[in-house]
Each structure stands twice: as C-alpha cells, then as structure tokens.
PDB file of C-alpha atoms and ligand atoms in Angstrom:
ATOM      1  CA  UNK A 281      57.451-163.667-127.542  1.00 45.00           C
ATOM      2  CA  UNK A 282      56.244-160.167-128.434  1.00 52.00           C
ATOM      3  CA  UNK A 283      53.356-161.739-130.322  1.00 53.00           C
ATOM      4  CA  UNK A 284      52.463-163.799-127.218  1.00 68.00           C
ATOM      5  CA  UNK A 285      52.565-160.673-125.078  1.00 66.00           C
ATOM      6  CA  UNK A 286      50.228-158.903-127.446  1.00 67.00           C
ATOM      7  CA  UNK A 287      47.857-161.848-127.522  1.00 88.00           C
ATOM      8  CA  UNK A 288      47.772-161.803-123.734  1.00 90.00           C
ATOM      9  CA  UNK A 289      47.089-158.058-123.662  1.00 91.00           C
ATOM     10  CA  UNK A 290      44.182-158.564-126.041  1.00 91.00           C
ATOM     11  CA  UNK A 291      42.833-161.388-123.877  1.00 91.00           C
ATOM     12  CA  UNK A 292      43.162-159.306-120.696  1.00 93.00           C
ATOM     13  CA  UNK A 293      41.348-156.385-122.302  1.00 93.00           C
ATOM     14  CA  UNK A 294      38.574-158.724-123.467  1.00 94.00           C
ATOM     15  CA  UNK A 295      38.187-159.981-119.878  1.00 94.00           C
ATOM     16  CA  UNK A 296      37.955-156.448-118.486  1.00 95.00           C
ATOM     17  CA  UNK A 297      35.410-155.491-121.127  1.00 95.00           C
ATOM     18  CA  UNK A 298      33.293-158.556-120.335  1.00 96.00           C
ATOM     19  CA  UNK A 299      33.394-157.657-116.614  1.00 96.00           C
ATOM     20  CA  UNK A 300      32.345-154.080-117.358  1.00 97.00           C
ATOM     21  CA  UNK A 301      29.431-155.296-119.502  1.00 98.00           C
ATOM     22  CA  UNK A 302      28.277-157.696-116.781  1.00 97.00           C
ATOM     23  CA  UNK A 303      28.429-154.826-114.272  1.00 98.00           C
ATOM     24  CA  UNK A 304      26.262-152.711-116.571  1.00 98.00           C
ATOM     25  CA  UNK A 305      23.573-155.418-116.721  1.00 97.00           C
ATOM     26  CA  UNK A 306      23.550-155.597-112.919  1.00 97.00           C
ATOM     27  CA  UNK A 307      23.551-151.826-112.540  1.00 97.00           C
ATOM     28  CA  UNK A 308      20.635-151.596-114.991  1.00 96.00           C
ATOM     29  CA  UNK A 309      18.717-153.995-112.755  1.00 95.00           C
ATOM     30  CA  UNK A 310      19.453-151.813-109.730  1.00 96.00           C
ATOM     31  CA  UNK A 311      18.428-148.602-111.413  1.00 95.00           C
ATOM     32  CA  UNK A 312      15.192-150.200-112.639  1.00 94.00           C
ATOM     33  CA  UNK A 313      14.488-151.067-109.016  1.00 93.00           C
ATOM     34  CA  UNK A 314      15.246-147.521-107.913  1.00 95.00           C
ATOM     35  CA  UNK A 315      12.987-146.149-110.609  1.00 95.00           C
ATOM     36  CA  UNK A 316      10.144-148.457-109.624  1.00 93.00           C
ATOM     37  CA  UNK A 317      10.399-147.542-105.953  1.00 93.00           C
ATOM     38  CA  UNK A 318      10.739-143.815-106.635  1.00 93.00           C
ATOM     39  CA  UNK A 319       7.608-143.968-108.833  1.00 94.00           C
ATOM     40  CA  UNK A 320       5.896-145.563-105.883  1.00 93.00           C
ATOM     41  CA  UNK A 321       6.945-142.599-103.708  1.00 91.00           C
ATOM     42  CA  UNK A 322       5.770-140.154-106.393  1.00 91.00           C
ATOM     43  CA  UNK A 323       2.366-141.832-106.551  1.00 94.00           C
ATOM     44  CA  UNK A 324       1.981-141.460-102.795  1.00 90.00           C
ATOM     45  CA  UNK A 325       2.587-145.118-102.010  1.00 90.00           C
ATOM     46  CA  UNK A 326       4.992-146.625 -99.532  1.00 89.00           C
ATOM     47  CA  UNK A 327       8.222-147.798-101.123  1.00 91.00           C
ATOM     48  CA  UNK A 328      10.512-150.357 -99.587  1.00 92.00           C
ATOM     49  CA  UNK A 329      12.986-147.941 -97.998  1.00 92.00           C
ATOM     50  CA  UNK A 330      15.131-150.734 -96.607  1.00 93.00           C
ATOM     51  CA  UNK A 331      15.519-152.157-100.103  1.00 94.00           C
ATOM     52  CA  UNK A 332      16.333-148.673-101.412  1.00 95.00           C
ATOM     53  CA  UNK A 333      18.942-148.307 -98.684  1.00 96.00           C
ATOM     54  CA  UNK A 334      20.522-151.635 -99.637  1.00 97.00           C
ATOM     55  CA  UNK A 335      20.557-150.721-103.336  1.00 97.00           C
ATOM     56  CA  UNK A 336      22.278-147.402-102.634  1.00 97.00           C
ATOM     57  CA  UNK A 337      24.743-149.049-100.277  1.00 97.00           C
ATOM     58  CA  UNK A 338      25.634-151.416-103.133  1.00 98.00           C
ATOM     59  CA  UNK A 339      25.911-148.578-105.671  1.00 98.00           C
ATOM     60  CA  UNK A 340      28.444-146.761-103.492  1.00 97.00           C
ATOM     61  CA  UNK A 341      30.585-149.790-102.627  1.00 96.00           C
ATOM     62  CA  UNK A 342      30.729-151.492-106.030  1.00 97.00           C
ATOM     63  CA  UNK A 343      29.813-149.340-109.071  1.00 98.00           C
ATOM     64  CA  UNK A 344      31.282-146.143-107.574  1.00 97.00           C
ATOM     65  CA  UNK A 345      34.268-147.819-105.915  1.00 97.00           C
ATOM     66  CA  UNK A 346      35.199-150.552-108.407  1.00 97.00           C
ATOM     67  CA  UNK A 347      33.378-150.312-111.747  1.00 97.00           C
ATOM     68  CA  UNK A 348      33.981-146.629-112.436  1.00 97.00           C
ATOM     69  CA  UNK A 349      37.651-146.619-111.348  1.00 96.00           C
ATOM     70  CA  UNK A 350      38.189-149.602-113.667  1.00 96.00           C
ATOM     71  CA  UNK A 351      36.736-147.608-116.562  1.00 96.00           C
ATOM     72  CA  UNK A 352      38.901-144.622-115.612  1.00 95.00           C
ATOM     73  CA  UNK A 353      41.932-146.891-115.876  1.00 94.00           C
ATOM     74  CA  UNK A 354      40.762-148.209-119.243  1.00 93.00           C
ATOM     75  CA  UNK A 355      40.337-144.674-120.508  1.00 93.00           C
ATOM     76  CA  UNK A 356      43.806-143.663-119.229  1.00 92.00           C
ATOM     77  CA  UNK A 357      45.407-146.635-120.989  1.00 92.00           C
ATOM     78  CA  UNK A 358      43.482-145.978-124.168  1.00 90.00           C
ATOM     79  CA  UNK A 359      44.496-142.331-124.110  1.00 91.00           C
ATOM     80  CA  UNK A 360      48.175-143.194-123.608  1.00 91.00           C
ATOM     81  CA  UNK A 361      48.217-145.938-126.243  1.00 90.00           C
ATOM     82  CA  UNK A 362      45.810-144.548-128.832  1.00 88.00           C
ATOM     83  CA  UNK A 363      45.088-140.853-128.263  1.00 90.00           C
ATOM     84  CA  UNK A 364      43.189-140.827-131.559  1.00 89.00           C
ATOM     85  CA  UNK A 365      40.719-143.410-130.207  1.00 86.00           C
ATOM     86  CA  UNK A 366      40.290-141.630-126.877  1.00 87.00           C
ATOM     87  CA  UNK A 367      39.001-138.382-128.373  1.00 89.00           C
ATOM     88  CA  UNK A 368      35.606-137.458-126.971  1.00 87.00           C
ATOM     89  CA  UNK A 369      36.084-139.372-123.741  1.00 88.00           C
ATOM     90  CA  UNK A 370      37.704-136.642-121.689  1.00 88.00           C
ATOM     91  CA  UNK A 371      34.571-136.188-119.608  1.00 92.00           C
ATOM     92  CA  UNK A 372      34.475-139.771-118.342  1.00 95.00           C
ATOM     93  CA  UNK A 373      36.250-139.186-114.997  1.00 95.00           C
ATOM     94  CA  UNK A 374      34.198-136.069-114.351  1.00 96.00           C
ATOM     95  CA  UNK A 375      31.035-138.024-115.110  1.00 97.00           C
ATOM     96  CA  UNK A 376      32.087-140.664-112.599  1.00 97.00           C
ATOM     97  CA  UNK A 377      32.707-138.037-109.944  1.00 97.00           C
ATOM     98  CA  UNK A 378      29.317-136.469-110.640  1.00 98.00           C
ATOM     99  CA  UNK A 379      27.554-139.860-110.471  1.00 98.00           C
ATOM    100  CA  UNK A 380      29.285-140.651-107.167  1.00 97.00           C
ATOM    101  CA  UNK A 381      28.061-137.323-105.740  1.00 98.00           C
ATOM    102  CA  UNK A 382      24.496-138.058-106.845  1.00 98.00           C
ATOM    103  CA  UNK A 383      24.604-141.535-105.352  1.00 97.00           C
ATOM    104  CA  UNK A 384      25.933-140.302-101.999  1.00 97.00           C
ATOM    105  CA  UNK A 385      23.165-137.690-101.920  1.00 97.00           C
ATOM    106  CA  UNK A 386      20.472-140.274-102.601  1.00 97.00           C
ATOM    107  CA  UNK A 387      22.011-142.748-100.157  1.00 96.00           C
ATOM    108  CA  UNK A 388      21.980-140.036 -97.471  1.00 96.00           C
ATOM    109  CA  UNK A 389      18.318-139.137 -98.235  1.00 95.00           C
ATOM    110  CA  UNK A 390      17.298-142.753 -97.797  1.00 95.00           C
ATOM    111  CA  UNK A 391      19.452-143.240 -94.703  1.00 94.00           C
ATOM    112  CA  UNK A 392      17.810-140.164 -93.165  1.00 94.00           C
ATOM    113  CA  UNK A 393      14.330-141.564 -93.856  1.00 92.00           C
ATOM    114  CA  UNK A 394      15.346-144.932 -92.417  1.00 91.00           C
ATOM    115  CA  UNK A 395      16.633-143.098 -89.339  1.00 93.00           C
ATOM    116  CA  UNK A 396      13.195-141.537 -88.900  1.00 92.00           C
ATOM    117  CA  UNK A 397      13.990-138.037 -90.127  1.00 92.00           C
ATOM    118  CA  UNK A 398      11.438-136.049 -92.077  1.00 87.00           C
ATOM    119  CA  UNK A 399      12.458-135.578 -95.692  1.00 88.00           C
ATOM    120  CA  UNK A 400      10.231-134.265 -98.441  1.00 90.00           C
ATOM    121  CA  UNK A 401       9.017-136.995-100.774  1.00 89.00           C
ATOM    122  CA  UNK A 402       9.526-134.667-103.732  1.00 91.00           C
ATOM    123  CA  UNK A 403      13.186-134.222-102.855  1.00 93.00           C
ATOM    124  CA  UNK A 404      13.780-137.976-102.699  1.00 94.00           C
ATOM    125  CA  UNK A 405      11.951-138.560-105.984  1.00 95.00           C
ATOM    126  CA  UNK A 406      13.923-135.760-107.660  1.00 96.00           C
ATOM    127  CA  UNK A 407      17.263-137.072-106.363  1.00 97.00           C
ATOM    128  CA  UNK A 408      16.388-140.646-107.372  1.00 97.00           C
ATOM    129  CA  UNK A 409      15.315-139.695-110.884  1.00 96.00           C
ATOM    130  CA  UNK A 410      18.350-137.471-111.396  1.00 97.00           C
ATOM    131  CA  UNK A 411      20.565-140.372-110.384  1.00 98.00           C
ATOM    132  CA  UNK A 412      18.698-142.958-112.495  1.00 98.00           C
ATOM    133  CA  UNK A 413      18.687-140.802-115.619  1.00 97.00           C
ATOM    134  CA  UNK A 414      22.293-139.672-115.283  1.00 98.00           C
ATOM    135  CA  UNK A 415      23.630-143.169-114.720  1.00 98.00           C
ATOM    136  CA  UNK A 416      21.480-144.699-117.455  1.00 97.00           C
ATOM    137  CA  UNK A 417      22.609-142.123-120.016  1.00 97.00           C
ATOM    138  CA  UNK A 418      26.223-142.517-118.960  1.00 98.00           C
ATOM    139  CA  UNK A 419      26.152-146.310-119.296  1.00 98.00           C
ATOM    140  CA  UNK A 420      24.539-146.106-122.712  1.00 97.00           C
ATOM    141  CA  UNK A 421      27.187-143.673-123.896  1.00 96.00           C
ATOM    142  CA  UNK A 422      29.932-146.023-122.697  1.00 96.00           C
ATOM    143  CA  UNK A 423      28.343-149.063-124.304  1.00 97.00           C
ATOM    144  CA  UNK A 424      27.787-147.394-127.645  1.00 95.00           C
ATOM    145  CA  UNK A 425      31.136-145.663-127.807  1.00 92.00           C
ATOM    146  CA  UNK A 426      33.964-146.486-125.375  1.00 91.00           C
ATOM    147  CA  UNK A 427      33.299-150.232-125.224  1.00 94.00           C
ATOM    148  CA  UNK A 428      32.947-150.457-128.995  1.00 93.00           C
ATOM    149  CA  UNK A 429      36.263-148.696-129.553  1.00 91.00           C
ATOM    150  CA  UNK A 430      38.022-151.190-127.297  1.00 91.00           C
ATOM    151  CA  UNK A 431      36.092-154.047-128.963  1.00 91.00           C
ATOM    152  CA  UNK A 432      37.464-152.977-132.288  1.00 90.00           C
ATOM    153  CA  UNK A 433      41.030-152.923-130.961  1.00 89.00           C
ATOM    154  CA  UNK A 434      40.563-156.424-129.561  1.00 90.00           C
ATOM    155  CA  UNK A 435      39.062-157.713-132.807  1.00 89.00           C
ATOM    156  CA  UNK A 436      42.012-156.392-134.740  1.00 89.00           C
ATOM    157  CA  UNK A 437      44.437-157.718-132.115  1.00 89.00           C
ATOM    158  CA  UNK A 438      45.752-154.201-131.552  1.00 88.00           C
ATOM    159  CA  UNK A 439      45.480-153.772-127.801  1.00 89.00           C
ATOM    160  CA  UNK A 440      48.869-152.401-126.830  1.00 87.00           C
ATOM    161  CA  UNK A 441      48.263-151.766-123.142  1.00 88.00           C
ATOM    162  CA  UNK A 442      47.952-154.226-120.332  1.00 90.00           C
ATOM    163  CA  UNK A 443      44.867-154.408-118.153  1.00 91.00           C
ATOM    164  CA  UNK A 444      46.241-157.309-116.076  1.00 88.00           C
ATOM    165  CA  UNK A 445      46.758-155.116-113.000  1.00 86.00           C
ATOM    166  CA  UNK A 446      43.426-153.361-113.111  1.00 88.00           C
ATOM    167  CA  UNK A 447      41.367-153.166-109.950  1.00 84.00           C
ATOM    168  CA  UNK A 448      39.732-156.588-109.492  1.00 83.00           C
ATOM    169  CA  UNK A 449      37.403-156.661-106.581  1.00 91.00           C
ATOM    170  CA  UNK A 450      34.554-159.071-106.876  1.00 95.00           C
ATOM    171  CA  UNK A 451      30.973-157.879-106.840  1.00 97.00           C
ATOM    172  CA  UNK A 452      29.523-158.266-103.312  1.00 97.00           C
ATOM    173  CA  UNK A 453      26.010-158.904-104.656  1.00 97.00           C
ATOM    174  CA  UNK A 454      26.333-160.507-108.101  1.00 96.00           C
ATOM    175  CA  UNK A 455      29.794-162.009-107.648  1.00 96.00           C
ATOM    176  CA  UNK A 456      30.774-165.527-106.588  1.00 94.00           C
ATOM    177  CA  UNK A 457      30.534-164.690-102.881  1.00 95.00           C
ATOM    178  CA  UNK A 458      27.649-162.697-101.504  1.00 96.00           C
ATOM    179  CA  UNK A 459      28.735-160.323 -98.795  1.00 96.00           C
ATOM    180  CA  UNK A 460      26.782-160.900 -95.609  1.00 95.00           C
ATOM    181  CA  UNK A 461      25.383-157.350 -95.396  1.00 95.00           C
ATOM    182  CA  UNK A 462      23.772-157.805 -98.841  1.00 97.00           C
ATOM    183  CA  UNK A 463      21.813-160.954 -98.019  1.00 95.00           C
ATOM    184  CA  UNK A 464      18.484-159.133 -97.932  1.00 94.00           C
ATOM    185  CA  UNK A 465      19.143-157.377-101.258  1.00 95.00           C
ATOM    186  CA  UNK A 466      20.036-160.678-102.931  1.00 95.00           C
ATOM    187  CA  UNK A 467      16.779-162.267-101.645  1.00 93.00           C
ATOM    188  CA  UNK A 468      14.776-159.330-103.029  1.00 90.00           C
ATOM    189  CA  UNK A 469      16.465-159.616-106.423  1.00 90.00           C
ATOM    190  CA  UNK A 470      15.719-163.358-106.522  1.00 90.00           C
ATOM    191  CA  UNK A 471      12.078-162.777-105.575  1.00 89.00           C
ATOM    192  CA  UNK A 472      11.694-160.173-108.294  1.00 84.00           C
ATOM    193  CA  UNK A 473      13.338-162.459-110.868  1.00 82.00           C
ATOM    194  CA  UNK A 474      11.068-165.360-109.860  1.00 87.00           C
ATOM    195  CA  UNK A 475       7.922-163.235-110.175  1.00 84.00           C
ATOM    196  CA  UNK A 476       8.650-162.300-113.811  1.00 76.00           C
TER     197      UNK A 476
HETATM  198 FE1  FE2 B 790      31.245-145.294-116.265  1.00 72.99          FE
HETATM  199 FE1  FE2 B 791      30.260-148.173-116.881  1.00 72.99          FE
END
C-alpha cells in the first residue's frame, strides 16, 4: 500500500507540474501582448488600452492568485521533504510578492487611463517593461531550475509529499470554462492566433 501511495504522490506532482507549465505558456502569451502594446505606446502610437486592462485583470486574478500560490506550496513541500533540493529557492515567495506588486501598479496605471485620467506615457511604458522583464526572468528561472528538480524526483519515483490538496482553481481565460468578463480578451487572443 505504501508503494501505491508513493505512486499516487508522484502522479499528483506530475499533474501539478504539467498545470504550472501550461500556465507559463499562457502567461508568456500575455506578456508578449503587453510588450507589443507597450512598444506601441513608446513609439507614440495608440495601444489597445481595453485589451491591456483585460490582460492585467487576468494577471491579477489567475497568475497572482492561483499560479504563484501553487508554486509557493510546491516550494514549501519540497523544502520540508528534501531541503537539499530546495536550496537556492528561498527567494521564490518574495519574487511572487514583488511580481504581484508590479502587476497591481500596472493594472492601476491602465485603469486610470481607461477612466480618463492623465498618466505619462513614459511611466506606463516603464511599469509595463519592468513587469514583463521581471515576470519573464522569473518564469525562466523556475522552468530551468525548480521544475527540473521536481521532474527529477518524479522520474526517480521519489516524490514524498502530496500535492493532491493544492489550490486548484481553473483558469478563467485558458481553462475549460471562460469567465464571462474575459470574453473580449479570449476573442482578441483568438484573432491574434488566427492572424499568425
Ligand atoms: Fe512563480
Ligand atoms: Fe511560475
């Protein structure tokens, strides 16, 4: 029975890791969009501020509220079960807090513009690029290090912690059910995908 339990723990961890990787692909898509629109602002053009608002709404309700807490839980389990494998990951929760602060700042900038307030274009571009670069670097670090360490444990069948009770909230944009308020964002993503 212990062997079965271990097998299940390995399977659960593999599921969580697959979910995290899917989230990263979707987040990469969102940050590419942000980068494109902020370049448009930088060049003096008119970006799609409504689209930017929708993207930042998504980033605060899914990546910041579900994806990052799930990774924090993974790190905590890894640290408890295999402190040797968790070395070098101490900054992960702080990174997540920092990213959440940057995303709220950018979301507020865009909300202010959409509300008709005057905001300097340079400030929006700077906040957007800071957010894009920070999140991109963070995701790459996780993919090349944290995820690989857990991969290795799964491959060897050595996952000794259970991820069965991890936060499991489905993605309101890329998940099985699209949340009503994200309808416009989903249409934009489909249009962009179709034009490539
Ligand atoms: Fe993360
Ligand atoms: Fe992540």
